JSON list of C-alpha atoms in Angstrom, two decimals:
[
{"chain": "G", "resi": 1, "resn": "UNK", "atom": "CA", "xyz": [177.12, 73.20, -242.26]},
{"chain": "G", "resi": 2, "resn": "UNK", "atom": "CA", "xyz": [180.24, 74.82, -241.23]},
{"chain": "G", "resi": 3, "resn": "UNK", "atom": "CA", "xyz": [184.06, 74.14, -242.24]},
{"chain": "G", "resi": 4, "resn": "UNK", "atom": "CA", "xyz": [186.94, 74.63, -239.75]},
{"chain": "G", "resi": 5, "resn": "UNK", "atom": "CA", "xyz": [190.51, 74.80, -240.33]},
{"chain": "G", "resi": 6, "resn": "UNK", "atom": "CA", "xyz": [192.49, 72.86, -238.00]},
{"chain": "G", "resi": 7, "resn": "UNK", "atom": "CA", "xyz": [196.59, 73.28, -237.79]},
{"chain": "G", "resi": 8, "resn": "UNK", "atom": "CA", "xyz": [198.15, 70.01, -236.05]},
{"chain": "G", "resi": 9, "resn": "UNK", "atom": "CA", "xyz": [202.13, 70.91, -235.62]},
{"chain": "G", "resi": 10, "resn": "UNK", "atom": "CA", "xyz": [204.83, 68.44, -234.04]},
{"chain": "G", "resi": 11, "resn": "UNK", "atom": "CA", "xyz": [206.84, 70.60, -231.83]},
{"chain": "G", "resi": 12, "resn": "UNK", "atom": "CA", "xyz": [208.99, 67.94, -229.91]},
{"chain": "G", "resi": 13, "resn": "UNK", "atom": "CA", "xyz": [212.65, 66.90, -230.06]},
{"chain": "G", "resi": 14, "resn": "UNK", "atom": "CA", "xyz": [212.10, 64.17, -232.89]},
{"chain": "G", "resi": 15, "resn": "UNK", "atom": "CA", "xyz": [210.85, 65.95, -235.62]},
{"chain": "G", "resi": 16, "resn": "UNK", "atom": "CA", "xyz": [213.49, 64.93, -238.16]},
{"chain": "G", "resi": 17, "resn": "UNK", "atom": "CA", "xyz": [212.51, 61.27, -237.37]},
{"chain": "G", "resi": 18, "resn": "UNK", "atom": "CA", "xyz": [210.69, 58.81, -239.78]},
{"chain": "G", "resi": 19, "resn": "UNK", "atom": "CA", "xyz": [207.63, 59.14, -237.39]},
{"chain": "G", "resi": 20, "resn": "UNK", "atom": "CA", "xyz": [207.39, 63.07, -237.18]},
{"chain": "G", "resi": 21, "resn": "UNK", "atom": "CA", "xyz": [208.92, 64.32, -240.37]},
{"chain": "G", "resi": 22, "resn": "UNK", "atom": "CA", "xyz": [205.86, 64.61, -242.53]},
{"chain": "G", "resi": 23, "resn": "UNK", "atom": "CA", "xyz": [203.53, 65.25, -239.39]},
{"chain": "G", "resi": 24, "resn": "UNK", "atom": "CA", "xyz": [202.52, 68.75, -239.89]},
{"chain": "G", "resi": 25, "resn": "UNK", "atom": "CA", "xyz": [199.19, 69.56, -241.53]},
{"chain": "G", "resi": 26, "resn": "UNK", "atom": "CA", "xyz": [195.95, 71.29, -242.17]},
{"chain": "G", "resi": 27, "resn": "UNK", "atom": "CA", "xyz": [192.96, 69.29, -241.76]},
{"chain": "G", "resi": 28, "resn": "UNK", "atom": "CA", "xyz": [189.32, 70.80, -242.83]},
{"chain": "G", "resi": 29, "resn": "UNK", "atom": "CA", "xyz": [186.75, 69.44, -240.38]},
{"chain": "G", "resi": 30, "resn": "UNK", "atom": "CA", "xyz": [182.82, 69.87, -239.61]},
{"chain": "G", "resi": 31, "resn": "UNK", "atom": "CA", "xyz": [183.31, 69.37, -236.04]},
{"chain": "G", "resi": 32, "resn": "UNK", "atom": "CA", "xyz": [184.48, 72.83, -234.14]},
{"chain": "G", "resi": 33, "resn": "UNK", "atom": "CA", "xyz": [187.39, 72.78, -232.71]},
{"chain": "G", "resi": 34, "resn": "UNK", "atom": "CA", "xyz": [187.78, 72.72, -229.02]},
{"chain": "G", "resi": 35, "resn": "UNK", "atom": "CA", "xyz": [190.83, 73.53, -226.72]},
{"chain": "G", "resi": 36, "resn": "UNK", "atom": "CA", "xyz": [192.88, 70.86, -225.14]},
{"chain": "G", "resi": 37, "resn": "UNK", "atom": "CA", "xyz": [192.12, 71.68, -221.56]},
{"chain": "G", "resi": 38, "resn": "UNK", "atom": "CA", "xyz": [188.52, 73.10, -221.26]},
{"chain": "G", "resi": 39, "resn": "UNK", "atom": "CA", "xyz": [186.82, 71.43, -224.13]},
{"chain": "G", "resi": 40, "resn": "UNK", "atom": "CA", "xyz": [185.56, 74.80, -225.22]},
{"chain": "G", "resi": 41, "resn": "UNK", "atom": "CA", "xyz": [184.77, 75.83, -228.93]},
{"chain": "G", "resi": 42, "resn": "UNK", "atom": "CA", "xyz": [187.68, 77.86, -230.51]},
{"chain": "G", "resi": 43, "resn": "UNK", "atom": "CA", "xyz": [187.33, 79.79, -233.77]},
{"chain": "G", "resi": 44, "resn": "UNK", "atom": "CA", "xyz": [190.54, 81.06, -233.88]},
{"chain": "G", "resi": 45, "resn": "UNK", "atom": "CA", "xyz": [193.94, 80.80, -232.29]},
{"chain": "G", "resi": 46, "resn": "UNK", "atom": "CA", "xyz": [195.95, 78.26, -230.18]},
{"chain": "G", "resi": 47, "resn": "UNK", "atom": "CA", "xyz": [193.86, 75.03, -229.19]},
{"chain": "G", "resi": 48, "resn": "UNK", "atom": "CA", "xyz": [196.53, 73.96, -226.94]},
{"chain": "G", "resi": 49, "resn": "UNK", "atom": "CA", "xyz": [199.44, 71.34, -226.55]},
{"chain": "G", "resi": 50, "resn": "UNK", "atom": "CA", "xyz": [199.76, 68.19, -225.58]},
{"chain": "G", "resi": 51, "resn": "UNK", "atom": "CA", "xyz": [202.18, 65.01, -226.06]},
{"chain": "G", "resi": 52, "resn": "UNK", "atom": "CA", "xyz": [204.34, 67.66, -228.20]},
{"chain": "G", "resi": 53, "resn": "UNK", "atom": "CA", "xyz": [201.63, 68.20, -230.55]},
{"chain": "G", "resi": 54, "resn": "UNK", "atom": "CA", "xyz": [200.33, 71.73, -230.59]},
{"chain": "G", "resi": 55, "resn": "UNK", "atom": "CA", "xyz": [196.76, 72.82, -232.28]},
{"chain": "G", "resi": 56, "resn": "UNK", "atom": "CA", "xyz": [195.67, 75.93, -233.68]},
{"chain": "G", "resi": 57, "resn": "UNK", "atom": "CA", "xyz": [192.67, 76.67, -235.36]},
{"chain": "G", "resi": 58, "resn": "UNK", "atom": "CA", "xyz": [192.29, 79.37, -238.36]},
{"chain": "G", "resi": 59, "resn": "UNK", "atom": "CA", "xyz": [188.87, 80.45, -238.83]},
{"chain": "G", "resi": 60, "resn": "UNK", "atom": "CA", "xyz": [185.37, 79.19, -239.71]},
{"chain": "G", "resi": 61, "resn": "UNK", "atom": "CA", "xyz": [184.20, 78.94, -243.32]},
{"chain": "G", "resi": 62, "resn": "UNK", "atom": "CA", "xyz": [180.86, 78.57, -245.26]},
{"chain": "G", "resi": 63, "resn": "UNK", "atom": "CA", "xyz": [182.27, 76.13, -247.75]},
{"chain": "G", "resi": 64, "resn": "UNK", "atom": "CA", "xyz": [184.81, 73.56, -248.21]},
{"chain": "G", "resi": 65, "resn": "UNK", "atom": "CA", "xyz": [186.20, 75.37, -251.01]},
{"chain": "G", "resi": 66, "resn": "UNK", "atom": "CA", "xyz": [186.46, 78.82, -249.08]},
{"chain": "G", "resi": 67, "resn": "UNK", "atom": "CA", "xyz": [188.39, 76.77, -246.44]},
{"chain": "G", "resi": 68, "resn": "UNK", "atom": "CA", "xyz": [190.68, 75.20, -249.07]},
{"chain": "G", "resi": 69, "resn": "UNK", "atom": "CA", "xyz": [191.23, 78.84, -250.53]},
{"chain": "G", "resi": 70, "resn": "UNK", "atom": "CA", "xyz": [192.25, 79.88, -247.10]},
{"chain": "G", "resi": 71, "resn": "UNK", "atom": "CA", "xyz": [194.72, 76.81, -247.06]},
{"chain": "G", "resi": 72, "resn": "UNK", "atom": "CA", "xyz": [196.04, 77.86, -249.68]},
{"chain": "G", "resi": 73, "resn": "UNK", "atom": "CA", "xyz": [196.72, 81.39, -248.36]},
{"chain": "G", "resi": 74, "resn": "UNK", "atom": "CA", "xyz": [198.16, 79.99, -245.57]},
{"chain": "G", "resi": 75, "resn": "UNK", "atom": "CA", "xyz": [200.55, 77.68, -247.23]},
{"chain": "G", "resi": 76, "resn": "UNK", "atom": "CA", "xyz": [201.32, 79.57, -250.63]},
{"chain": "G", "resi": 77, "resn": "UNK", "atom": "CA", "xyz": [201.92, 77.19, -253.80]},
{"chain": "G", "resi": 78, "resn": "UNK", "atom": "CA", "xyz": [204.08, 74.92, -251.69]},
{"chain": "G", "resi": 79, "resn": "UNK", "atom": "CA", "xyz": [201.68, 71.82, -250.43]},
{"chain": "G", "resi": 80, "resn": "UNK", "atom": "CA", "xyz": [199.68, 69.11, -251.07]},
{"chain": "G", "resi": 81, "resn": "UNK", "atom": "CA", "xyz": [196.61, 67.42, -250.49]},
{"chain": "G", "resi": 82, "resn": "UNK", "atom": "CA", "xyz": [196.54, 63.81, -249.08]},
{"chain": "G", "resi": 83, "resn": "UNK", "atom": "CA", "xyz": [195.29, 61.18, -251.19]},
{"chain": "G", "resi": 84, "resn": "UNK", "atom": "CA", "xyz": [194.06, 58.81, -248.40]},
{"chain": "G", "resi": 85, "resn": "UNK", "atom": "CA", "xyz": [190.76, 59.51, -246.53]},
{"chain": "G", "resi": 86, "resn": "UNK", "atom": "CA", "xyz": [191.23, 60.42, -242.82]},
{"chain": "G", "resi": 87, "resn": "UNK", "atom": "CA", "xyz": [190.30, 58.00, -240.21]},
{"chain": "G", "resi": 88, "resn": "UNK", "atom": "CA", "xyz": [188.48, 60.46, -238.48]},
{"chain": "G", "resi": 89, "resn": "UNK", "atom": "CA", "xyz": [184.66, 60.95, -239.99]},
{"chain": "G", "resi": 90, "resn": "UNK", "atom": "CA", "xyz": [184.73, 64.90, -239.36]},
{"chain": "G", "resi": 91, "resn": "UNK", "atom": "CA", "xyz": [187.98, 65.42, -241.21]},
{"chain": "G", "resi": 92, "resn": "UNK", "atom": "CA", "xyz": [187.05, 66.27, -245.09]},
{"chain": "G", "resi": 93, "resn": "UNK", "atom": "CA", "xyz": [190.69, 66.93, -246.41]},
{"chain": "G", "resi": 94, "resn": "UNK", "atom": "CA", "xyz": [194.22, 67.25, -245.04]},
{"chain": "G", "resi": 95, "resn": "UNK", "atom": "CA", "xyz": [196.69, 69.23, -246.42]},
{"chain": "G", "resi": 96, "resn": "UNK", "atom": "CA", "xyz": [200.51, 68.74, -245.80]},
{"chain": "G", "resi": 97, "resn": "UNK", "atom": "CA", "xyz": [203.12, 71.97, -246.28]},
{"chain": "G", "resi": 98, "resn": "UNK", "atom": "CA", "xyz": [205.90, 71.08, -248.86]},
{"chain": "G", "resi": 99, "resn": "UNK", "atom": "CA", "xyz": [205.44, 70.36, -252.81]},
{"chain": "G", "resi": 100, "resn": "UNK", "atom": "CA", "xyz": [207.03, 66.82, -251.97]},
{"chain": "G", "resi": 101, "resn": "UNK", "atom": "CA", "xyz": [207.28, 64.84, -248.85]},
{"chain": "G", "resi": 102, "resn": "UNK", "atom": "CA", "xyz": [210.25, 65.19, -246.69]},
{"chain": "G", "resi": 103, "resn": "UNK", "atom": "CA", "xyz": [212.77, 62.48, -246.12]},
{"chain": "G", "resi": 104, "resn": "UNK", "atom": "CA", "xyz": [213.65, 62.11, -242.49]},
{"chain": "G", "resi": 105, "resn": "UNK", "atom": "CA", "xyz": [217.54, 61.85, -241.31]},
{"chain": "G", "resi": 106, "resn": "UNK", "atom": "CA", "xyz": [217.32, 58.21, -240.85]},
{"chain": "G", "resi": 107, "resn": "UNK", "atom": "CA", "xyz": [216.26, 57.50, -244.44]},
{"chain": "G", "resi": 108, "resn": "UNK", "atom": "CA", "xyz": [218.52, 59.91, -245.98]},
{"chain": "G", "resi": 109, "resn": "UNK", "atom": "CA", "xyz": [221.44, 58.55, -244.06]},
{"chain": "G", "resi": 110, "resn": "UNK", "atom": "CA", "xyz": [220.66, 54.86, -245.05]},
{"chain": "G", "resi": 111, "resn": "UNK", "atom": "CA", "xyz": [220.22, 56.46, -248.71]},
{"chain": "G", "resi": 112, "resn": "UNK", "atom": "CA", "xyz": [223.60, 58.08, -248.59]},
{"chain": "G", "resi": 113, "resn": "UNK", "atom": "CA", "xyz": [225.32, 54.85, -247.76]},
{"chain": "G", "resi": 114, "resn": "UNK", "atom": "CA", "xyz": [225.86, 53.96, -251.56]},
{"chain": "G", "resi": 115, "resn": "UNK", "atom": "CA", "xyz": [226.80, 57.57, -252.16]},
{"chain": "G", "resi": 116, "resn": "UNK", "atom": "CA", "xyz": [230.69, 57.56, -252.99]},
{"chain": "G", "resi": 117, "resn": "UNK", "atom": "CA", "xyz": [232.48, 60.59, -250.66]},
{"chain": "G", "resi": 118, "resn": "UNK", "atom": "CA", "xyz": [236.00, 61.16, -251.67]},
{"chain": "G", "resi": 119, "resn": "UNK", "atom": "CA", "xyz": [238.41, 61.47, -248.52]},
{"chain": "G", "resi": 120, "resn": "UNK", "atom": "CA", "xyz": [240.01, 64.34, -250.62]},
{"chain": "G", "resi": 121, "resn": "UNK", "atom": "CA", "xyz": [236.57, 66.20, -251.63]},
{"chain": "G", "resi": 122, "resn": "UNK", "atom": "CA", "xyz": [236.39, 69.77, -250.89]},
{"chain": "G", "resi": 123, "resn": "UNK", "atom": "CA", "xyz": [233.52, 72.11, -249.88]},
{"chain": "G", "resi": 124, "resn": "UNK", "atom": "CA", "xyz": [232.73, 73.14, -253.53]},
{"chain": "G", "resi": 125, "resn": "UNK", "atom": "CA", "xyz": [232.50, 69.54, -254.74]},
{"chain": "G", "resi": 126, "resn": "UNK", "atom": "CA", "xyz": [230.43, 68.64, -252.13]},
{"chain": "G", "resi": 127, "resn": "UNK", "atom": "CA", "xyz": [227.89, 71.53, -252.74]},
{"chain": "G", "resi": 128, "resn": "UNK", "atom": "CA", "xyz": [227.57, 70.37, -256.34]},
{"chain": "G", "resi": 129, "resn": "UNK", "atom": "CA", "xyz": [227.35, 66.83, -255.23]},
{"chain": "G", "resi": 130, "resn": "UNK", "atom": "CA", "xyz": [224.39, 67.58, -252.65]},
{"chain": "G", "resi": 131, "resn": "UNK", "atom": "CA", "xyz": [222.91, 69.90, -255.06]},
{"chain": "G", "resi": 132, "resn": "UNK", "atom": "CA", "xyz": [222.72, 66.81, -258.15]},
{"chain": "G", "resi": 133, "resn": "UNK", "atom": "CA", "xyz": [221.57, 64.79, -255.09]},
{"chain": "G", "resi": 134, "resn": "UNK", "atom": "CA", "xyz": [218.37, 66.70, -253.93]},
{"chain": "G", "resi": 135, "resn": "UNK", "atom": "CA", "xyz": [217.36, 66.65, -257.79]},
{"chain": "G", "resi": 136, "resn": "UNK", "atom": "CA", "xyz": [217.89, 63.19, -257.88]},
{"chain": "G", "resi": 137, "resn": "UNK", "atom": "CA", "xyz": [215.98, 62.62, -254.62]},
{"chain": "G", "resi": 138, "resn": "UNK", "atom": "CA", "xyz": [212.95, 65.15, -256.03]},
{"chain": "G", "resi": 139, "resn": "UNK", "atom": "CA", "xyz": [212.91, 62.89, -259.22]},
{"chain": "G", "resi": 140, "resn": "UNK", "atom": "CA", "xyz": [212.04, 59.90, -256.53]},
{"chain": "G", "resi": 141, "resn": "UNK", "atom": "CA", "xyz": [209.18, 61.90, -254.82]},
{"chain": "G", "resi": 142, "resn": "UNK", "atom": "CA", "xyz": [210.77, 63.35, -251.76]},
{"chain": "G", "resi": 143, "resn": "UNK", "atom": "CA", "xyz": [212.75, 66.39, -250.53]},
{"chain": "G", "resi": 144, "resn": "UNK", "atom": "CA", "xyz": [215.55, 67.17, -248.31]},
{"chain": "G", "resi": 145, "resn": "UNK", "atom": "CA", "xyz": [217.41, 70.58, -248.58]},
{"chain": "G", "resi": 146, "resn": "UNK", "atom": "CA", "xyz": [220.73, 70.65, -250.24]},
{"chain": "G", "resi": 147, "resn": "UNK", "atom": "CA", "xyz": [222.10, 72.25, -246.93]},
{"chain": "G", "resi": 148, "resn": "UNK", "atom": "CA", "xyz": [221.04, 69.25, -244.74]},
{"chain": "G", "resi": 149, "resn": "UNK", "atom": "CA", "xyz": [222.57, 66.68, -247.54]},
{"chain": "G", "resi": 150, "resn": "UNK", "atom": "CA", "xyz": [225.72, 68.83, -247.62]},
{"chain": "G", "resi": 151, "resn": "UNK", "atom": "CA", "xyz": [226.19, 68.38, -244.07]},
{"chain": "G", "resi": 152, "resn": "UNK", "atom": "CA", "xyz": [225.52, 64.52, -244.47]},
{"chain": "G", "resi": 153, "resn": "UNK", "atom": "CA", "xyz": [228.14, 64.51, -247.23]},
{"chain": "G", "resi": 154, "resn": "UNK", "atom": "CA", "xyz": [230.69, 66.68, -245.17]},
{"chain": "G", "resi": 155, "resn": "UNK", "atom": "CA", "xyz": [230.34, 63.83, -242.09]},
{"chain": "G", "resi": 156, "resn": "UNK", "atom": "CA", "xyz": [230.79, 60.58, -244.97]},
{"chain": "G", "resi": 157, "resn": "UNK", "atom": "CA", "xyz": [233.79, 62.74, -245.96]},
{"chain": "G", "resi": 158, "resn": "UNK", "atom": "CA", "xyz": [235.28, 63.42, -242.53]},
{"chain": "G", "resi": 159, "resn": "UNK", "atom": "CA", "xyz": [234.53, 59.41, -241.68]},
{"chain": "G", "resi": 160, "resn": "UNK", "atom": "CA", "xyz": [236.53, 58.25, -244.89]},
{"chain": "G", "resi": 161, "resn": "UNK", "atom": "CA", "xyz": [239.44, 60.76, -244.11]},
{"chain": "G", "resi": 162, "resn": "UNK", "atom": "CA", "xyz": [239.48, 59.09, -240.52]},
{"chain": "G", "resi": 163, "resn": "UNK", "atom": "CA", "xyz": [239.54, 55.68, -242.44]},
{"chain": "G", "resi": 164, "resn": "UNK", "atom": "CA", "xyz": [242.38, 56.79, -244.51]},
{"chain": "G", "resi": 165, "resn": "UNK", "atom": "CA", "xyz": [244.54, 58.05, -241.03]},
{"chain": "G", "resi": 166, "resn": "UNK", "atom": "CA", "xyz": [243.90, 54.59, -239.74]}
]
């Protein structure tokens, strides 16, 4: 039996939404990957893009352990294996980039509704608050970049400033 690594990556405009935020993955399969258009077996490279989803294959391996080792080399230390089995019988394992699942912009916006952001907060204060919130989110089991949190906090601060002016 041979094992194949197939990378599935969302490349459309909605990548920060709940539906696609944790979409990208690497699957170890026992079925040889086929190109999107001609359905030809392909063992390395781009398989095609359909409906904003690009597919790539990263080689053929003689064992599941060898395929998993190759995924470690592709993703480094920052990956996680899905606990749930795949709905497809030929998919043996699914790996996702990142140590923790990312939080979507929608969910982050909802979560930040309860965060107090003073209208007079300066940029240094927002950077500190963003770092603290990023740590809190990691403790909750999700990740968001400090930069993204800071951008949201700046927006909330600007909204608070506009409310004071009205």
